[in-house]
Amino acid sequence: MVPLFVLMLAAAQPPDPALNPRAVELMESDPALKQWALRTYDTNHDGWLSLFEAQPAVAAFRDIADGNHDRRVTVREFEAGLAFIKARY
């Protein structure tokens, strides 16, 4: 049996900042971005991105789009990353 204080400590941990609960929504925001994510990250090949498949897609897109490497993507960087995805893939 797990002591109550251990459960409380686990519940009090902040969420992982790398996880994005809106990852699927982001990947479906543009048809080209969605197709790129499906081709690369749809691991079970069902034609849909689950939250667990979309997480690495968001991380990879952030790496592509984040031009100044500050771990935040501005609107201008997002548009440039999307243009890169469209041109490259």
Short mmCIF file of N, CA, C and O in Angstrom, two decimals:
data_model
loop_
_atom_site.label_atom_id
_atom_site.label_comp_id
_atom_site.label_asym_id
_atom_site.label_seq_id
_atom_site.Cartn_x
_atom_site.Cartn_y
_atom_site.Cartn_z
N MET A 1 0.84 -1.18 0.00
CA MET A 1 0.00 0.00 0.00
C MET A 1 0.89 1.25 0.00
O MET A 1 1.85 1.33 0.75
N VAL A 2 0.56 2.21 -0.85
CA VAL A 2 1.35 3.44 -0.99
C VAL A 2 0.89 4.44 0.06
O VAL A 2 -0.30 4.69 0.21
N PRO A 3 1.84 5.01 0.82
CA PRO A 3 1.46 6.00 1.83
C PRO A 3 0.79 7.21 1.18
O PRO A 3 1.11 7.59 0.05
N LEU A 4 -0.12 7.81 1.91
CA LEU A 4 -0.88 8.94 1.41
C LEU A 4 0.02 10.11 1.03
O LEU A 4 -0.19 10.76 0.01
N PHE A 5 1.06 10.38 1.81
CA PHE A 5 1.93 11.52 1.49
C PHE A 5 2.67 11.33 0.17
O PHE A 5 2.97 12.29 -0.52
N VAL A 6 2.96 10.08 -0.21
CA VAL A 6 3.61 9.81 -1.49
C VAL A 6 2.65 10.13 -2.63
O VAL A 6 3.02 10.75 -3.64
N LEU A 7 1.39 9.76 -2.47
CA LEU A 7 0.38 10.08 -3.49
C LEU A 7 0.18 11.58 -3.60
O LEU A 7 0.04 12.13 -4.69
N MET A 8 0.16 12.26 -2.47
CA MET A 8 -0.02 13.71 -2.48
C MET A 8 1.17 14.40 -3.14
O MET A 8 1.02 15.35 -3.90
N LEU A 9 2.37 13.91 -2.88
CA LEU A 9 3.57 14.48 -3.50
C LEU A 9 3.55 14.28 -5.01
O LEU A 9 3.86 15.19 -5.77
N ALA A 10 3.15 13.10 -5.44
CA ALA A 10 3.07 12.82 -6.88
C ALA A 10 2.04 13.71 -7.55
O ALA A 10 2.23 14.21 -8.66
N ALA A 11 0.91 13.94 -6.88
CA ALA A 11 -0.14 14.78 -7.44
C ALA A 11 0.28 16.24 -7.48
O ALA A 11 -0.18 17.00 -8.32
N ALA A 12 1.16 16.64 -6.59
CA ALA A 12 1.59 18.04 -6.51
C ALA A 12 2.67 18.39 -7.53
O ALA A 12 3.01 19.55 -7.69
N GLN A 13 3.23 17.40 -8.21
CA GLN A 13 4.28 17.67 -9.19
C GLN A 13 3.71 18.50 -10.34
O GLN A 13 2.63 18.23 -10.82
N PRO A 14 4.44 19.52 -10.78
CA PRO A 14 3.94 20.30 -11.91
C PRO A 14 3.92 19.45 -13.17
O PRO A 14 4.70 18.52 -13.32
N PRO A 15 3.00 19.75 -14.09
CA PRO A 15 2.96 18.98 -15.33
C PRO A 15 4.24 19.18 -16.13
O PRO A 15 4.90 20.21 -16.04
N ASP A 16 4.58 18.19 -16.91
CA ASP A 16 5.76 18.25 -17.75
C ASP A 16 5.57 19.36 -18.78
O ASP A 16 4.62 19.32 -19.57
N PRO A 17 6.43 20.39 -18.79
CA PRO A 17 6.24 21.49 -19.74
C PRO A 17 6.41 21.06 -21.19
O PRO A 17 5.98 21.76 -22.10
N ALA A 18 7.03 19.91 -21.43
CA ALA A 18 7.19 19.44 -22.80
C ALA A 18 5.89 18.89 -23.37
O ALA A 18 5.74 18.79 -24.58
N LEU A 19 4.95 18.52 -22.49
CA LEU A 19 3.69 17.98 -22.96
C LEU A 19 2.73 19.12 -23.30
O LEU A 19 2.56 20.06 -22.55
N ASN A 20 2.11 19.01 -24.43
CA ASN A 20 1.17 20.02 -24.88
C ASN A 20 -0.19 19.36 -25.06
O ASN A 20 -0.38 18.58 -25.98
N PRO A 21 -1.17 19.67 -24.19
CA PRO A 21 -2.47 19.02 -24.30
C PRO A 21 -3.21 19.39 -25.59
O PRO A 21 -4.16 18.72 -25.97
N ARG A 22 -2.76 20.44 -26.27
CA ARG A 22 -3.41 20.85 -27.52
C ARG A 22 -2.57 20.48 -28.74
O ARG A 22 -2.70 21.07 -29.80
N ALA A 23 -1.73 19.48 -28.58
CA ALA A 23 -0.83 19.07 -29.66
C ALA A 23 -1.59 18.62 -30.89
O ALA A 23 -1.21 18.98 -32.02
N VAL A 24 -2.64 17.85 -30.72
CA VAL A 24 -3.41 17.38 -31.87
C VAL A 24 -4.05 18.56 -32.59
O VAL A 24 -4.01 18.65 -33.83
N GLU A 25 -4.61 19.48 -31.83
CA GLU A 25 -5.23 20.67 -32.42
C GLU A 25 -4.22 21.47 -33.23
O GLU A 25 -4.53 21.95 -34.33
N LEU A 26 -3.01 21.62 -32.71
CA LEU A 26 -1.97 22.35 -33.43
C LEU A 26 -1.62 21.65 -34.74
O LEU A 26 -1.52 22.29 -35.79
N MET A 27 -1.46 20.35 -34.70
CA MET A 27 -1.08 19.60 -35.91
C MET A 27 -2.20 19.60 -36.94
O MET A 27 -1.95 19.49 -38.13
N GLU A 28 -3.44 19.78 -36.50
CA GLU A 28 -4.56 19.82 -37.44
C GLU A 28 -4.91 21.23 -37.87
O GLU A 28 -5.86 21.43 -38.63
N SER A 29 -4.13 22.23 -37.44
CA SER A 29 -4.44 23.62 -37.77
C SER A 29 -4.15 23.96 -39.22
O SER A 29 -4.69 24.93 -39.74
N ASP A 30 -3.33 23.18 -39.89
CA ASP A 30 -3.00 23.43 -41.29
C ASP A 30 -2.91 22.08 -42.00
O ASP A 30 -2.29 21.15 -41.47
N PRO A 31 -3.52 21.95 -43.18
CA PRO A 31 -3.49 20.65 -43.89
C PRO A 31 -2.09 20.13 -44.18
O PRO A 31 -1.83 18.94 -44.04
N ALA A 32 -1.16 21.01 -44.55
CA ALA A 32 0.21 20.56 -44.85
C ALA A 32 0.91 20.08 -43.59
O ALA A 32 1.61 19.07 -43.60
N LEU A 33 0.71 20.79 -42.50
CA LEU A 33 1.30 20.39 -41.23
C LEU A 33 0.73 19.06 -40.76
O LEU A 33 1.46 18.19 -40.28
N LYS A 34 -0.56 18.89 -40.94
CA LYS A 34 -1.20 17.63 -40.56
C LYS A 34 -0.66 16.46 -41.39
O LYS A 34 -0.35 15.40 -40.85
N GLN A 35 -0.52 16.66 -42.68
CA GLN A 35 -0.01 15.59 -43.55
C GLN A 35 1.43 15.24 -43.19
O GLN A 35 1.81 14.07 -43.16
N TRP A 36 2.25 16.26 -42.89
CA TRP A 36 3.63 16.01 -42.47
C TRP A 36 3.65 15.19 -41.19
O TRP A 36 4.40 14.22 -41.07
N ALA A 37 2.82 15.59 -40.23
CA ALA A 37 2.79 14.87 -38.96
C ALA A 37 2.28 13.44 -39.14
O ALA A 37 2.82 12.51 -38.53
N LEU A 38 1.28 13.26 -39.98
CA LEU A 38 0.76 11.90 -40.21
C LEU A 38 1.80 11.02 -40.88
O LEU A 38 1.98 9.86 -40.49
N ARG A 39 2.49 11.56 -41.88
CA ARG A 39 3.52 10.77 -42.57
C ARG A 39 4.64 10.35 -41.64
O ARG A 39 5.19 9.26 -41.74
N THR A 40 5.00 11.24 -40.72
CA THR A 40 6.17 11.01 -39.90
C THR A 40 5.86 10.40 -38.54
O THR A 40 6.64 9.59 -38.05
N TYR A 41 4.73 10.76 -37.93
CA TYR A 41 4.49 10.41 -36.53
C TYR A 41 3.27 9.53 -36.28
O TYR A 41 3.01 9.19 -35.13
N ASP A 42 2.53 9.16 -37.30
CA ASP A 42 1.38 8.27 -37.11
C ASP A 42 1.90 6.83 -37.00
O ASP A 42 1.95 6.08 -37.97
N THR A 43 2.31 6.46 -35.80
CA THR A 43 3.02 5.20 -35.60
C THR A 43 2.16 3.97 -35.84
O THR A 43 2.68 2.93 -36.25
N ASN A 44 0.86 4.07 -35.61
CA ASN A 44 0.01 2.89 -35.85
C ASN A 44 -0.67 2.93 -37.22
O ASN A 44 -1.45 2.06 -37.54
N HIS A 45 -0.38 3.95 -38.01
CA HIS A 45 -0.85 4.08 -39.39
C HIS A 45 -2.36 3.97 -39.51
O HIS A 45 -2.87 3.37 -40.45
N ASP A 46 -3.08 4.62 -38.58
CA ASP A 46 -4.54 4.59 -38.64
C ASP A 46 -5.11 5.86 -39.28
O ASP A 46 -6.32 5.99 -39.42
N GLY A 47 -4.24 6.79 -39.68
CA GLY A 47 -4.71 8.01 -40.34
C GLY A 47 -5.13 9.10 -39.37
O GLY A 47 -5.64 10.14 -39.79
N TRP A 48 -4.93 8.88 -38.09
CA TRP A 48 -5.28 9.86 -37.06
C TRP A 48 -4.09 10.04 -36.13
O TRP A 48 -3.36 9.10 -35.86
N LEU A 49 -3.94 11.25 -35.63
CA LEU A 49 -2.88 11.50 -34.65
C LEU A 49 -3.48 11.45 -33.25
O LEU A 49 -4.39 12.21 -32.94
N SER A 50 -2.97 10.55 -32.43
CA SER A 50 -3.35 10.55 -31.02
C SER A 50 -2.52 11.62 -30.32
O SER A 50 -1.56 12.15 -30.88
N LEU A 51 -2.86 11.91 -29.09
CA LEU A 51 -2.10 12.89 -28.33
C LEU A 51 -0.65 12.43 -28.18
O LEU A 51 0.28 13.23 -28.28
N PHE A 52 -0.45 11.12 -28.00
CA PHE A 52 0.90 10.60 -27.82
C PHE A 52 1.70 10.62 -29.12
O PHE A 52 2.92 10.68 -29.08
N GLU A 53 1.05 10.57 -30.25
CA GLU A 53 1.75 10.70 -31.54
C GLU A 53 2.01 12.16 -31.87
O GLU A 53 3.01 12.50 -32.50
N ALA A 54 1.10 13.03 -31.45
CA ALA A 54 1.23 14.45 -31.77
C ALA A 54 2.31 15.14 -30.94
O ALA A 54 2.89 16.13 -31.38
N GLN A 55 2.58 14.64 -29.74
CA GLN A 55 3.59 15.26 -28.88
C GLN A 55 4.95 15.36 -29.56
O GLN A 55 5.55 16.43 -29.60
N PRO A 56 5.50 14.26 -30.10
CA PRO A 56 6.80 14.38 -30.77
C PRO A 56 6.73 15.22 -32.04
O PRO A 56 7.71 15.86 -32.42
N ALA A 57 5.57 15.25 -32.69
CA ALA A 57 5.41 16.09 -33.89
C ALA A 57 5.51 17.56 -33.51
O ALA A 57 6.16 18.34 -34.21
N VAL A 58 4.88 17.94 -32.42
CA VAL A 58 4.95 19.33 -31.95
C VAL A 58 6.39 19.68 -31.58
O VAL A 58 6.89 20.76 -31.92
N ALA A 59 7.07 18.77 -30.89
CA ALA A 59 8.47 19.03 -30.50
C ALA A 59 9.35 19.19 -31.74
O ALA A 59 10.20 20.09 -31.79
N ALA A 60 9.15 18.35 -32.74
CA ALA A 60 9.95 18.44 -33.97
C ALA A 60 9.63 19.73 -34.72
O ALA A 60 10.54 20.40 -35.24
N PHE A 61 8.36 20.10 -34.77
CA PHE A 61 7.99 21.34 -35.45
C PHE A 61 8.58 22.54 -34.72
O PHE A 61 9.05 23.49 -35.34
N ARG A 62 8.57 22.50 -33.39
CA ARG A 62 9.18 23.60 -32.63
C ARG A 62 10.66 23.72 -32.96
O ARG A 62 11.19 24.82 -33.13
N ASP A 63 11.34 22.59 -33.08
CA ASP A 63 12.76 22.62 -33.44
C ASP A 63 12.97 23.22 -34.83
O ASP A 63 13.94 23.93 -35.07
N ILE A 64 12.06 22.94 -35.75
CA ILE A 64 12.15 23.48 -37.10
C ILE A 64 11.86 24.98 -37.10
O ILE A 64 12.56 25.76 -37.73
N ALA A 65 10.80 25.38 -36.40
CA ALA A 65 10.31 26.75 -36.50
C ALA A 65 11.02 27.74 -35.58
O ALA A 65 11.07 28.93 -35.90
N ASP A 66 11.57 27.29 -34.48
CA ASP A 66 12.17 28.20 -33.50
C ASP A 66 13.52 28.71 -34.00
O ASP A 66 14.57 28.18 -33.65
N GLY A 67 13.47 29.78 -34.77
CA GLY A 67 14.67 30.30 -35.41
C GLY A 67 15.72 30.84 -34.45
O GLY A 67 16.92 30.69 -34.67
N ASN A 68 15.30 31.46 -33.34
CA ASN A 68 16.27 32.02 -32.40
C ASN A 68 16.53 31.11 -31.20
O ASN A 68 17.22 31.50 -30.27
N HIS A 69 15.97 29.93 -31.21
CA HIS A 69 16.21 28.89 -30.20
C HIS A 69 15.91 29.34 -28.78
O HIS A 69 16.61 28.99 -27.84
N ASP A 70 14.81 30.11 -28.61
CA ASP A 70 14.42 30.53 -27.27
C ASP A 70 13.30 29.65 -26.70
O ASP A 70 12.73 29.97 -25.66
N ARG A 71 13.00 28.53 -27.38
CA ARG A 71 12.00 27.55 -26.96
C ARG A 71 10.57 28.09 -27.06
O ARG A 71 9.64 27.49 -26.55
N ARG A 72 10.41 29.24 -27.72
CA ARG A 72 9.08 29.79 -27.99
C ARG A 72 8.99 30.07 -29.47
O ARG A 72 9.96 30.48 -30.10
N VAL A 73 7.81 29.86 -30.02
CA VAL A 73 7.60 30.07 -31.46
C VAL A 73 6.66 31.25 -31.63
O VAL A 73 5.51 31.19 -31.21
N THR A 74 7.17 32.30 -32.24
CA THR A 74 6.34 33.47 -32.52
C THR A 74 5.49 33.19 -33.76
O THR A 74 5.70 32.19 -34.46
N VAL A 75 4.58 34.09 -34.05
CA VAL A 75 3.74 33.94 -35.23
C VAL A 75 4.61 33.93 -36.49
O VAL A 75 4.40 33.11 -37.38
N ARG A 76 5.58 34.80 -36.53
CA ARG A 76 6.47 34.87 -37.69
C ARG A 76 7.28 33.57 -37.84
O ARG A 76 7.44 33.04 -38.94
N GLU A 77 7.78 33.04 -36.72
CA GLU A 77 8.52 31.78 -36.77
C GLU A 77 7.59 30.62 -37.17
O GLU A 77 8.01 29.73 -37.91
N PHE A 78 6.36 30.64 -36.67
CA PHE A 78 5.40 29.60 -37.03
C PHE A 78 5.17 29.60 -38.54
O PHE A 78 5.20 28.56 -39.19
N GLU A 79 4.95 30.78 -39.10
CA GLU A 79 4.72 30.90 -40.54
C GLU A 79 5.95 30.44 -41.33
O GLU A 79 5.82 29.77 -42.36
N ALA A 80 7.14 30.80 -40.86
CA ALA A 80 8.36 30.36 -41.54
C ALA A 80 8.53 28.85 -41.43
O ALA A 80 8.93 28.19 -42.40
N GLY A 81 8.24 28.28 -40.28
CA GLY A 81 8.31 26.83 -40.10
C GLY A 81 7.31 26.11 -40.98
O GLY A 81 7.61 25.08 -41.59
N LEU A 82 6.12 26.66 -41.09
CA LEU A 82 5.09 26.09 -41.96
C LEU A 82 5.51 26.17 -43.42
O LEU A 82 5.34 25.20 -44.18
N ALA A 83 6.09 27.28 -43.82
CA ALA A 83 6.59 27.41 -45.19
C ALA A 83 7.69 26.40 -45.46
O ALA A 83 7.75 25.80 -46.54
N PHE A 84 8.56 26.15 -44.48
CA PHE A 84 9.62 25.15 -44.62
C PHE A 84 9.02 23.76 -44.80
O PHE A 84 9.44 23.00 -45.68
N ILE A 85 8.02 23.43 -43.99
CA ILE A 85 7.36 22.13 -44.08
C ILE A 85 6.73 21.97 -45.47
O ILE A 85 6.86 20.93 -46.12
N LYS A 86 6.05 23.00 -45.94
CA LYS A 86 5.38 22.93 -47.26
C LYS A 86 6.40 22.76 -48.38
O LYS A 86 6.18 22.03 -49.33
N ALA A 87 7.52 23.46 -48.28
CA ALA A 87 8.53 23.40 -49.34
C ALA A 87 9.32 22.10 -49.29
O ALA A 87 9.65 21.52 -50.33
N ARG A 88 9.61 21.63 -48.10
CA ARG A 88 10.48 20.48 -47.95
C ARG A 88 9.74 19.15 -48.06
O ARG A 88 10.25 18.18 -48.58
N TYR A 89 8.55 19.10 -47.50
CA TYR A 89 7.84 17.84 -47.44
C TYR A 89 6.60 17.92 -48.30
O TYR A 89 5.82 17.15 -48.45
#
